[in-house]
CSV table of C-alpha atoms and ligand atoms in Angstrom, one decimal:
chain,number,residue,atom,x,y,z
A,1,MET,CA,22.0,9.7,15.9
A,2,SER,CA,23.4,9.7,12.2
A,3,LEU,CA,21.9,6.7,11.0
A,4,PHE,CA,18.1,8.3,11.8
A,5,LYS,CA,19.6,11.4,11.0
A,6,LYS,CA,17.3,11.3,7.7
A,7,CYS,CA,14.0,10.0,9.8
A,8,TYR,CA,14.5,12.4,12.4
A,9,ASP,CA,15.2,15.3,9.2
A,10,TYR,CA,12.1,13.6,7.7
A,11,ARG,CA,9.4,16.9,8.6
A,12,ASP,CA,7.1,16.4,5.3
A,13,PRO,CA,3.7,14.3,6.7
A,14,GLU,CA,3.8,16.6,9.9
A,15,GLU,CA,3.9,18.9,7.9
A,16,ALA,CA,0.9,18.2,5.6
A,17,ARG,CA,-0.7,16.7,9.0
A,18,ALA,CA,0.1,20.3,9.9
A,19,ALA,CA,-2.2,21.9,7.2
A,20,GLY,CA,-4.5,19.8,7.7
A,21,ILE,CA,-3.4,17.9,4.0
A,22,TYR,CA,-2.5,14.4,5.5
A,23,PRO,CA,-3.9,12.3,2.5
A,24,TYR,CA,-2.6,9.0,3.7
A,25,PHE,CA,-3.5,6.9,6.5
A,26,ARG,CA,-6.6,7.7,6.5
A,27,PRO,CA,-8.4,5.0,9.2
A,28,ILE,CA,-11.0,3.7,8.0
A,29,ALA,CA,-14.2,1.5,10.5
A,30,GLY,CA,-15.9,-0.5,8.7
A,31,CYS,CA,-16.6,-2.5,5.7
A,32,ALA,CA,-14.1,-1.6,2.1
A,33,GLY,CA,-17.7,-1.4,-0.3
A,34,PRO,CA,-18.4,2.0,-2.3
A,35,HIS,CA,-19.1,3.9,1.3
A,36,VAL,CA,-16.8,4.3,3.5
A,37,ILE,CA,-16.7,5.4,7.2
A,38,VAL,CA,-14.0,7.7,8.1
A,39,ASP,CA,-14.0,9.9,11.9
A,40,GLY,CA,-17.6,8.9,11.9
A,41,LYS,CA,-18.8,10.4,8.1
A,42,GLU,CA,-20.1,8.2,4.9
A,43,LYS,CA,-18.0,9.1,1.5
A,44,ILE,CA,-17.8,7.3,-1.6
A,45,MET,CA,-14.9,5.7,-2.1
A,46,ILE,CA,-13.5,5.9,-5.6
A,47,GLY,CA,-9.9,5.1,-4.1
A,48,SER,CA,-9.7,1.3,-3.6
A,49,ASN,CA,-9.3,-1.3,-6.2
A,50,ASN,CA,-12.1,-3.4,-4.7
A,51,TYR,CA,-13.0,-3.9,-9.0
A,52,LEU,CA,-15.8,-6.2,-8.3
A,53,GLY,CA,-17.2,-5.2,-5.3
A,54,LEU,CA,-17.1,-8.9,-3.7
A,55,ALA,CA,-15.0,-7.8,-0.6
A,56,ASN,CA,-18.3,-7.1,1.1
A,57,HIS,CA,-20.4,-9.7,-0.5
A,58,PRO,CA,-22.7,-12.3,1.6
A,59,GLU,CA,-21.1,-15.7,-0.4
A,60,VAL,CA,-17.9,-14.4,0.4
A,61,LEU,CA,-17.8,-13.5,3.7
A,62,ALA,CA,-19.8,-16.7,5.0
A,63,ALA,CA,-16.6,-18.6,2.5
A,64,ALA,CA,-14.2,-16.5,4.9
A,65,LYS,CA,-16.2,-17.4,8.2
A,66,GLU,CA,-16.7,-21.0,6.7
A,67,ALA,CA,-13.0,-21.0,5.9
A,68,VAL,CA,-11.8,-20.1,10.1
A,69,ASP,CA,-14.0,-22.4,11.3
A,70,ARG,CA,-12.4,-25.4,9.3
A,71,TYR,CA,-8.8,-25.0,9.9
A,72,GLY,CA,-7.8,-22.2,11.5
A,73,ALA,CA,-7.1,-18.9,11.9
A,74,GLY,CA,-3.3,-19.1,9.9
A,75,CYS,CA,-1.5,-21.8,9.0
A,76,THR,CA,1.8,-20.2,10.9
A,77,GLY,CA,4.4,-21.5,8.5
A,78,SER,CA,5.4,-21.0,5.2
A,79,ARG,CA,4.3,-23.6,1.9
A,80,PHE,CA,7.3,-25.2,1.9
A,81,LEU,CA,7.4,-26.7,4.8
A,82,ASN,CA,4.2,-26.4,7.0
A,83,GLY,CA,2.1,-24.2,6.0
A,84,ASN,CA,0.4,-26.1,3.0
A,85,MET,CA,-3.5,-26.1,2.8
A,86,ASP,CA,-5.5,-28.5,0.2
A,87,ILE,CA,-7.3,-25.4,0.3
A,88,HIS,CA,-3.8,-23.7,-1.0
A,89,ASP,CA,-3.5,-26.2,-3.9
A,90,GLU,CA,-7.4,-26.2,-5.1
A,91,LEU,CA,-6.7,-22.2,-5.7
A,92,GLU,CA,-3.6,-22.4,-7.2
A,93,GLU,CA,-5.3,-25.2,-9.4
A,94,ARG,CA,-8.2,-23.4,-10.5
A,95,LEU,CA,-6.9,-20.5,-11.4
A,96,ALA,CA,-4.1,-21.6,-13.5
A,97,ARG,CA,-6.8,-23.3,-15.1
A,98,PHE,CA,-9.1,-19.8,-15.7
A,99,VAL,CA,-5.3,-17.2,-16.6
A,100,GLN,CA,-5.1,-20.7,-19.5
A,101,LYS,CA,-1.5,-22.4,-18.1
A,102,GLU,CA,-0.5,-25.3,-17.3
A,103,ALA,CA,0.2,-24.0,-13.5
A,104,ALA,CA,0.1,-21.7,-10.9
A,105,ILE,CA,2.0,-20.8,-7.9
A,106,VAL,CA,0.3,-18.9,-5.1
A,107,PHE,CA,2.5,-16.5,-2.8
A,108,SER,CA,1.1,-15.0,0.5
A,109,THR,CA,1.5,-11.2,-1.8
A,110,GLY,CA,1.4,-9.9,-5.4
A,111,PHE,CA,4.7,-7.6,-4.6
A,112,PHE,CA,6.7,-11.2,-3.2
A,113,VAL,CA,5.4,-12.6,-6.4
A,114,ASN,CA,7.1,-10.0,-8.6
A,115,ALA,CA,9.8,-9.6,-6.0
A,116,GLY,CA,10.2,-13.4,-5.7
A,117,THR,CA,9.6,-15.1,-9.4
A,118,ILE,CA,12.3,-12.0,-11.2
A,119,PRO,CA,15.3,-13.2,-9.7
A,120,THR,CA,14.0,-16.5,-9.1
A,121,ILE,CA,14.0,-17.0,-13.6
A,122,THR,CA,16.9,-14.3,-14.2
A,123,SER,CA,21.0,-15.0,-13.6
A,124,ARG,CA,23.6,-12.7,-13.5
A,125,HIS,CA,23.5,-13.6,-17.8
A,126,SER,CA,19.5,-11.9,-17.9
A,127,VAL,CA,19.4,-8.8,-19.4
A,128,ILE,CA,15.6,-7.8,-18.2
A,129,LEU,CA,13.5,-5.3,-20.1
A,130,SER,CA,11.1,-3.7,-17.6
A,131,ASP,CA,8.8,-0.2,-18.4
A,132,ARG,CA,9.5,2.7,-16.4
A,133,GLU,CA,5.8,2.6,-14.9
A,134,ASN,CA,6.1,-0.7,-13.1
A,135,HIS,CA,5.2,-1.2,-10.6
A,136,ALA,CA,7.5,-1.3,-7.5
A,137,SER,CA,7.0,-5.1,-6.6
A,138,ILE,CA,8.0,-5.1,-10.4
A,139,ALA,CA,11.9,-2.9,-9.9
A,140,GLU,CA,12.4,-4.3,-6.3
A,141,GLY,CA,12.2,-8.1,-8.6
A,142,CYS,CA,14.8,-6.3,-10.6
A,143,GLN,CA,16.7,-4.6,-7.7
A,144,LEU,CA,16.6,-8.4,-6.7
A,145,SER,CA,18.1,-9.6,-9.7
A,146,LEU,CA,21.3,-10.6,-10.6
A,147,GLY,CA,20.7,-9.8,-14.0
A,148,LYS,CA,21.3,-6.1,-16.3
A,149,VAL,CA,17.9,-4.0,-15.4
A,150,ILE,CA,17.1,-1.7,-18.9
A,151,ARG,CA,14.0,0.5,-17.5
A,152,TYR,CA,12.7,1.8,-21.2
A,153,GLN,CA,10.1,5.1,-21.6
A,154,SER,CA,7.1,3.0,-21.5
A,155,SER,CA,5.1,2.5,-22.9
A,156,ASP,CA,8.0,2.9,-26.2
A,157,MET,CA,8.1,-0.8,-28.2
A,158,ASP,CA,10.5,1.8,-30.8
A,159,ALA,CA,13.1,2.1,-27.9
A,160,LEU,CA,12.0,-1.3,-26.7
A,161,GLU,CA,12.9,-2.9,-29.9
A,162,ALA,CA,16.4,-0.7,-29.1
A,163,HIS,CA,17.4,-2.2,-26.3
A,164,LEU,CA,16.3,-5.8,-27.6
A,165,LYS,CA,18.4,-5.2,-30.9
A,166,ARG,CA,21.6,-4.3,-28.7
A,167,GLN,CA,21.2,-7.4,-26.7
A,168,GLN,CA,20.9,-9.6,-29.8
A,169,GLU,CA,23.7,-12.5,-28.3
A,170,VAL,CA,22.2,-12.3,-24.6
A,171,LYS,CA,20.2,-15.1,-24.8
A,172,GLU,CA,18.3,-14.4,-21.2
A,173,LYS,CA,15.6,-12.2,-21.9
A,174,LEU,CA,13.1,-11.1,-19.8
A,175,ILE,CA,10.2,-8.6,-21.2
A,176,VAL,CA,8.3,-7.7,-18.2
A,177,SER,CA,5.3,-4.6,-17.5
A,178,ASP,CA,2.4,-4.2,-15.5
A,179,GLY,CA,-1.3,-4.7,-17.6
A,180,VAL,CA,-1.9,-2.3,-16.7
A,181,PHE,CA,-0.4,0.9,-15.5
A,182,SER,CA,-1.2,1.1,-12.4
A,183,MET,CA,-1.4,5.1,-11.4
A,184,SER,CA,-2.6,6.1,-15.6
A,185,GLY,CA,-5.4,3.1,-15.4
A,186,GLU,CA,-4.0,2.5,-20.1
A,187,VAL,CA,-3.3,-0.4,-21.3
A,188,CYS,CA,0.6,-1.9,-22.1
A,189,ARG,CA,1.1,-2.6,-25.9
A,190,LEU,CA,0.7,-6.1,-25.8
A,191,ALA,CA,0.5,-6.9,-29.1
A,192,ASP,CA,4.0,-5.5,-30.1
A,193,MET,CA,6.0,-6.7,-27.1
A,194,VAL,CA,4.1,-10.8,-28.1
A,195,ARG,CA,5.9,-9.7,-31.9
A,196,LEU,CA,9.1,-8.3,-30.7
A,197,ALA,CA,9.8,-10.6,-28.0
A,198,LYS,CA,9.1,-14.0,-30.1
A,199,GLN,CA,11.5,-11.3,-32.7
A,200,TYR,CA,14.0,-11.0,-30.6
A,201,GLY,CA,13.8,-14.4,-28.6
A,202,ALA,CA,12.8,-12.9,-25.1
A,203,LYS,CA,9.9,-14.3,-22.6
A,204,LEU,CA,7.5,-12.1,-22.0
A,205,LEU,CA,6.1,-11.7,-18.4
A,206,ILE,CA,2.5,-9.2,-17.7
A,207,ASP,CA,0.9,-8.2,-14.0
A,208,GLU,CA,-2.0,-7.9,-14.8
A,209,ALA,CA,-3.2,-6.8,-11.4
A,210,HIS,CA,-5.1,-3.9,-12.8
A,211,ALA,CA,-6.3,-6.6,-15.9
A,212,LEU,CA,-8.0,-10.1,-13.7
A,213,GLY,CA,-12.2,-9.3,-13.2
A,214,VAL,CA,-11.6,-5.6,-15.3
A,215,LEU,CA,-10.1,-6.4,-19.0
A,216,GLY,CA,-11.3,-9.7,-21.9
A,217,ASP,CA,-14.2,-11.7,-22.1
A,218,HIS,CA,-14.2,-13.8,-19.3
A,219,GLY,CA,-12.0,-11.4,-17.2
A,220,ARG,CA,-8.8,-13.5,-17.6
A,221,GLY,CA,-6.6,-10.1,-17.8
A,222,THR,CA,-4.6,-7.9,-20.5
A,223,GLY,CA,-4.7,-11.0,-22.7
A,224,GLU,CA,-7.5,-12.1,-23.3
A,225,HIS,CA,-8.7,-8.9,-23.7
A,226,PHE,CA,-5.6,-9.0,-27.3
A,227,LYS,CA,-6.5,-12.3,-27.5
A,228,LEU,CA,-3.1,-12.6,-26.8
A,229,GLN,CA,-3.9,-15.1,-23.7
A,230,GLN,CA,-1.6,-18.5,-25.1
A,231,GLU,CA,1.8,-15.5,-26.6
A,232,VAL,CA,2.0,-14.9,-22.7
A,233,ASP,CA,4.6,-17.0,-21.5
A,234,LEU,CA,4.4,-16.2,-16.8
A,235,VAL,CA,1.1,-14.3,-15.3
A,236,MET,CA,0.8,-12.7,-12.5
A,237,GLY,CA,-2.1,-11.4,-10.8
A,238,THR,CA,-2.6,-10.6,-7.5
A,239,PHE,CA,-5.9,-11.6,-5.0
A,240,SER,CA,-5.9,-8.0,-3.6
A,241,LYS,CA,-8.1,-6.4,-6.0
A,242,SER,CA,-11.5,-8.1,-7.7
A,243,LEU,CA,-10.8,-10.7,-5.8
A,244,ALA,CA,-10.9,-9.6,-2.7
A,245,SER,CA,-8.8,-10.2,-0.3
A,246,ILE,CA,-4.7,-11.4,-0.4
A,247,GLY,CA,-2.5,-12.7,-1.9
A,248,GLY,CA,-1.0,-13.3,-5.1
A,249,PHE,CA,0.2,-16.7,-8.5
A,250,LEU,CA,2.1,-16.6,-11.1
A,251,ALA,CA,0.6,-19.0,-13.5
A,252,GLY,CA,2.8,-20.6,-16.8
A,253,PRO,CA,4.6,-23.4,-18.0
A,254,TYR,CA,4.8,-26.2,-15.0
A,255,GLU,CA,8.2,-26.5,-15.2
A,256,VAL,CA,9.0,-22.9,-14.2
A,257,ILE,CA,6.7,-22.6,-11.6
A,258,SER,CA,8.1,-26.0,-10.5
A,259,TYR,CA,11.5,-24.0,-10.8
A,260,VAL,CA,9.4,-21.1,-9.1
A,261,LYS,CA,8.6,-22.1,-6.3
A,262,HIS,CA,11.0,-24.5,-4.7
A,263,HIS,CA,13.3,-21.6,-5.7
A,264,ALA,CA,11.9,-17.8,-5.5
A,265,ARG,CA,12.6,-16.6,-1.0
A,266,PRO,CA,9.8,-14.8,-0.3
A,267,LEU,CA,7.6,-17.9,-0.8
A,268,ILE,CA,9.7,-19.7,0.7
A,269,PHE,CA,11.0,-18.6,3.5
A,270,SER,CA,7.5,-16.5,4.5
A,271,ALA,CA,4.1,-18.0,6.0
A,272,SER,CA,2.0,-18.1,3.8
A,273,PRO,CA,-1.5,-16.4,2.5
A,274,PRO,CA,-4.6,-17.7,6.0
A,275,PRO,CA,-7.2,-19.9,4.9
A,276,ALA,CA,-9.9,-17.2,5.5
A,277,SER,CA,-7.9,-15.1,2.7
A,278,ILE,CA,-7.4,-18.3,0.6
A,279,ALA,CA,-11.8,-19.4,0.5
A,280,VAL,CA,-12.6,-15.4,-0.6
A,281,ALA,CA,-10.2,-16.0,-3.7
A,282,LEU,CA,-11.9,-19.0,-4.5
A,283,LYS,CA,-15.2,-18.2,-4.0
A,284,SER,CA,-14.1,-14.4,-5.4
A,285,LEU,CA,-13.4,-16.9,-8.3
A,286,GLU,CA,-16.6,-18.5,-8.4
A,287,ILE,CA,-18.3,-15.1,-8.5
A,288,MET,CA,-16.3,-13.4,-11.7
A,289,GLU,CA,-17.2,-16.2,-13.1
A,290,ARG,CA,-20.2,-16.6,-12.5
A,291,GLU,CA,-21.1,-13.5,-12.3
A,292,PRO,CA,-19.9,-11.7,-15.8
A,293,GLU,CA,-22.6,-9.2,-15.0
A,294,LEU,CA,-20.1,-7.3,-12.4
A,295,ARG,CA,-17.6,-6.6,-14.9
A,296,GLU,CA,-19.9,-4.4,-17.1
A,297,LYS,CA,-21.8,-3.2,-14.8
A,298,LEU,CA,-18.0,-1.9,-13.7
A,299,HIS,CA,-16.6,-0.5,-17.8
A,300,ARG,CA,-20.4,1.4,-17.2
A,301,ASN,CA,-19.7,2.7,-13.8
A,302,THR,CA,-16.6,3.7,-14.9
A,303,ASP,CA,-17.7,5.0,-18.7
A,304,MET,CA,-20.0,7.4,-17.1
A,305,ALA,CA,-17.5,8.2,-15.1
A,306,LYS,CA,-14.5,9.3,-17.3
A,307,GLU,CA,-16.4,10.2,-19.4
A,308,GLY,CA,-18.0,12.8,-17.2
A,309,LEU,CA,-15.0,14.1,-15.6
A,310,LYS,CA,-14.1,14.9,-20.5
A,311,GLU,CA,-16.8,16.6,-20.3
A,312,LEU,CA,-16.4,18.2,-17.3
A,313,GLY,CA,-12.9,19.5,-18.6
A,314,TYR,CA,-10.5,17.8,-16.9
A,315,ASN,CA,-7.8,15.3,-18.5
A,316,VAL,CA,-8.2,12.1,-17.6
A,317,GLY,CA,-5.9,10.4,-19.6
A,318,SER,CA,-7.3,7.1,-22.2
A,319,GLY,CA,-6.9,4.4,-21.0
A,320,GLU,CA,-9.2,1.5,-20.7
A,321,ALA,CA,-9.6,-0.6,-17.4
A,322,ALA,CA,-11.4,1.2,-14.2
A,323,ILE,CA,-8.3,3.1,-12.6
A,324,VAL,CA,-9.7,7.2,-13.5
A,325,PRO,CA,-6.5,9.5,-12.7
A,326,VAL,CA,-8.2,12.7,-12.7
A,327,ASN,CA,-4.3,14.3,-14.1
A,328,LEU,CA,-3.6,17.8,-12.2
A,329,ASP,CA,0.3,18.3,-13.2
A,330,CYS,CA,0.8,20.6,-9.8
A,331,GLU,CA,3.0,20.5,-7.1
A,332,ARG,CA,2.6,18.2,-4.2
A,333,ASP,CA,0.5,20.4,-1.6
A,334,PHE,CA,-1.2,21.9,-3.9
A,335,THR,CA,-2.9,18.1,-4.9
A,336,PHE,CA,-3.2,17.1,-1.7
A,337,THR,CA,-5.1,20.2,-0.6
A,338,VAL,CA,-7.5,19.8,-4.0
A,339,ALA,CA,-7.7,16.1,-2.5
A,340,GLN,CA,-8.2,17.3,1.0
A,341,ALA,CA,-11.7,19.3,-0.6
A,342,LEU,CA,-12.6,16.4,-2.6
A,343,PHE,CA,-12.3,14.3,1.2
A,344,ASP,CA,-14.1,16.6,2.4
A,345,ARG,CA,-16.6,17.1,0.1
A,346,GLY,CA,-17.4,12.7,0.5
A,347,LEU,CA,-15.0,11.2,-1.9
A,348,PHE,CA,-12.2,9.4,-0.8
A,349,SER,CA,-9.3,9.5,-3.6
A,350,THR,CA,-6.2,8.8,-4.1
A,351,PRO,CA,-3.6,12.2,-5.1
A,352,VAL,CA,-0.7,10.5,-6.1
A,353,ILE,CA,2.8,12.7,-6.3
A,354,PRO,CA,6.0,11.9,-7.7
A,355,PRO,CA,8.1,8.7,-7.6
A,356,ALA,CA,4.4,7.3,-8.7
A,357,THR,CA,4.0,9.8,-11.0
A,358,PRO,CA,6.6,11.7,-13.3
A,359,PRO,CA,8.4,14.6,-12.2
A,360,GLY,CA,6.1,17.6,-12.3
A,361,LYS,CA,3.0,15.3,-12.5
A,362,SER,CA,0.5,14.5,-9.9
A,363,ALA,CA,-3.0,12.7,-10.5
A,364,ILE,CA,-6.0,12.1,-8.6
A,365,ARG,CA,-6.6,8.7,-8.2
A,366,THR,CA,-10.2,8.4,-8.9
A,367,SER,CA,-10.8,3.7,-9.5
A,368,TYR,CA,-14.9,2.3,-9.3
A,369,MET,CA,-16.8,-0.9,-8.4
A,370,ALA,CA,-18.9,-2.8,-9.7
A,371,SER,CA,-21.0,-1.4,-6.9
A,372,HIS,CA,-21.2,2.4,-6.7
A,373,SER,CA,-25.3,3.3,-7.9
A,374,GLU,CA,-25.4,5.5,-11.0
A,375,GLU,CA,-26.1,8.1,-7.6
A,376,ASP,CA,-22.5,7.9,-6.9
A,377,ILE,CA,-20.9,8.3,-9.4
A,378,LYS,CA,-24.0,11.5,-10.1
A,379,LYS,CA,-23.0,12.8,-6.3
A,380,VAL,CA,-19.4,12.2,-7.2
A,381,LEU,CA,-19.2,14.5,-11.1
A,382,GLN,CA,-21.1,16.8,-8.9
A,383,VAL,CA,-17.8,17.1,-6.6
A,384,PHE,CA,-15.3,17.1,-9.2
A,385,ALA,CA,-17.0,19.7,-10.5
A,386,GLU,CA,-17.6,21.5,-7.3
A,387,VAL,CA,-14.3,21.3,-6.5
A,388,GLY,CA,-13.1,22.2,-10.1
A,389,GLU,CA,-14.3,25.8,-10.0
A,390,GLU,CA,-13.0,26.4,-6.7
A,391,PHE,CA,-9.5,25.7,-7.6
A,392,GLY,CA,-10.0,27.2,-10.9
A,393,LEU,CA,-9.0,23.1,-12.1
A,394,ILE,CA,-11.0,23.0,-15.1
A,395,GLY,CA,-11.2,25.2,-18.1
A,396,ARG,CA,-8.1,26.4,-18.0
A,397,SER,CA,-4.7,24.8,-17.7
A,398,ASN,CA,-3.5,23.2,-14.5
A,399,SER,CA,-0.8,24.6,-14.4
A,400,VAL,CA,-2.2,28.5,-14.9
A,401,ALA,CA,-4.6,27.6,-12.0
A,402,ALA,CA,-1.3,25.7,-9.5
A,403,ALA,CA,0.5,29.5,-10.2
A,404,ALA,CA,-2.4,31.3,-8.4
A,405,GLN,CA,-3.2,28.2,-5.7
A,406,THR,CA,0.4,28.8,-5.2
A,407,GLY,CA,0.1,32.6,-5.5
A,408,GLN,CA,3.5,32.5,-7.7
O,1,LIG,C1,0.7,-3.6,-10.8
O,1,LIG,C2,1.2,-4.5,-9.5
O,1,LIG,N1,1.5,-5.5,-9.4
O,1,LIG,C3,1.3,-5.6,-8.0
O,1,LIG,C4,0.6,-5.3,-7.2
O,1,LIG,C5,0.9,-6.8,-5.2
O,1,LIG,O1,0.2,-6.5,-5.5
O,1,LIG,P1,-0.2,-7.1,-3.6
O,1,LIG,O2,-1.4,-6.0,-2.8
O,1,LIG,O3,-1.2,-9.0,-3.9
O,1,LIG,O4,0.4,-7.4,-2.8
O,1,LIG,C6,0.2,-4.2,-7.0
O,1,LIG,C7,-1.0,-3.8,-5.8
O,1,LIG,O5,-0.7,-2.2,-5.3
O,1,LIG,C8,-0.2,-3.9,-8.0
O,1,LIG,O6,-0.7,-2.9,-8.6
């Protein structure tokens, strides 16, 4: 029993279920589009990363079916040995061209890219400087690295510089950051990071998961947004958001990619992404390049939601991507209760609590798609207005509202 004690003691999900506010693992029946069906009822999906709405685009679906007919259901092996198909190579070439790097390597998930790349390119002589709000996959990569890891206050460039100064004699330095932070939607301070990386001889790895297809004139991400694409040494991206699939990639100098290709364990010792997933990423990339209007529509929808929520009196931060957090700063059960009230009124959103947020902070994370209609966004705002009134979230401080709710 001793090994499993913590599991048997862990009652949080049961308690939340008993209270009718458990918000996770909701079973979606059918396509993950702007509307989804859960328990037979339709909800507007504002909790997805299907930013360009391509997950059910007819051309994308056709490409997936064609790939299954041609290549079969799975690759049954790692790319390193028997699971590499010509479409994996084609996708790598296309991605490298798209993000303007010499080469790219495709992994089975974005998580694997970070968890595999960071320990592979660093050594026990390295120092990794990682933003505190970086994605869990970066934290995982840092934990697996033999190097020294320094986590700096999120987006605090003075703190980053102070750490870099203290590590002057260390030759191998890596700065790693999300381009767009996945919970807050804030864009990283890339210009400062580029300057500091140059000044202190560090290499820069940017995770473009939430920026690919969203930021930049061509949707290349944060690097393009700041017109600094050439200054970013390594670009990481995932297919699980704008590219409507599963898988991820790393792009950069040919030699670095070749090294990662022959050393990263999640790549070498795990099966390659299936043909349908690769075909979907390829087709989505093609549509993304061909139809910039999808990105424009995404931004119109996001702006409408953000401005509307702000007008209602919500604190939505200052992100520029397609993620709009409704910051509540309340305790867990109250945040779950608000999320459930939104759900009951027809919105599928995601509550975010520590450790995904700093202690004492919480949010309802909302995100938008090019395929939402204006009517959808109006409905979203109407529901947030109703729930905000009901729970006293708007017009007075959230902590006061939370205290009122919990009777403290
Ligand atoms: C910033 C960031 N990096 C990496 C990942 C991992 O990507 P994947 O879903 O492809 O494993 C995610 C996914 O949530 C993410 O948000």
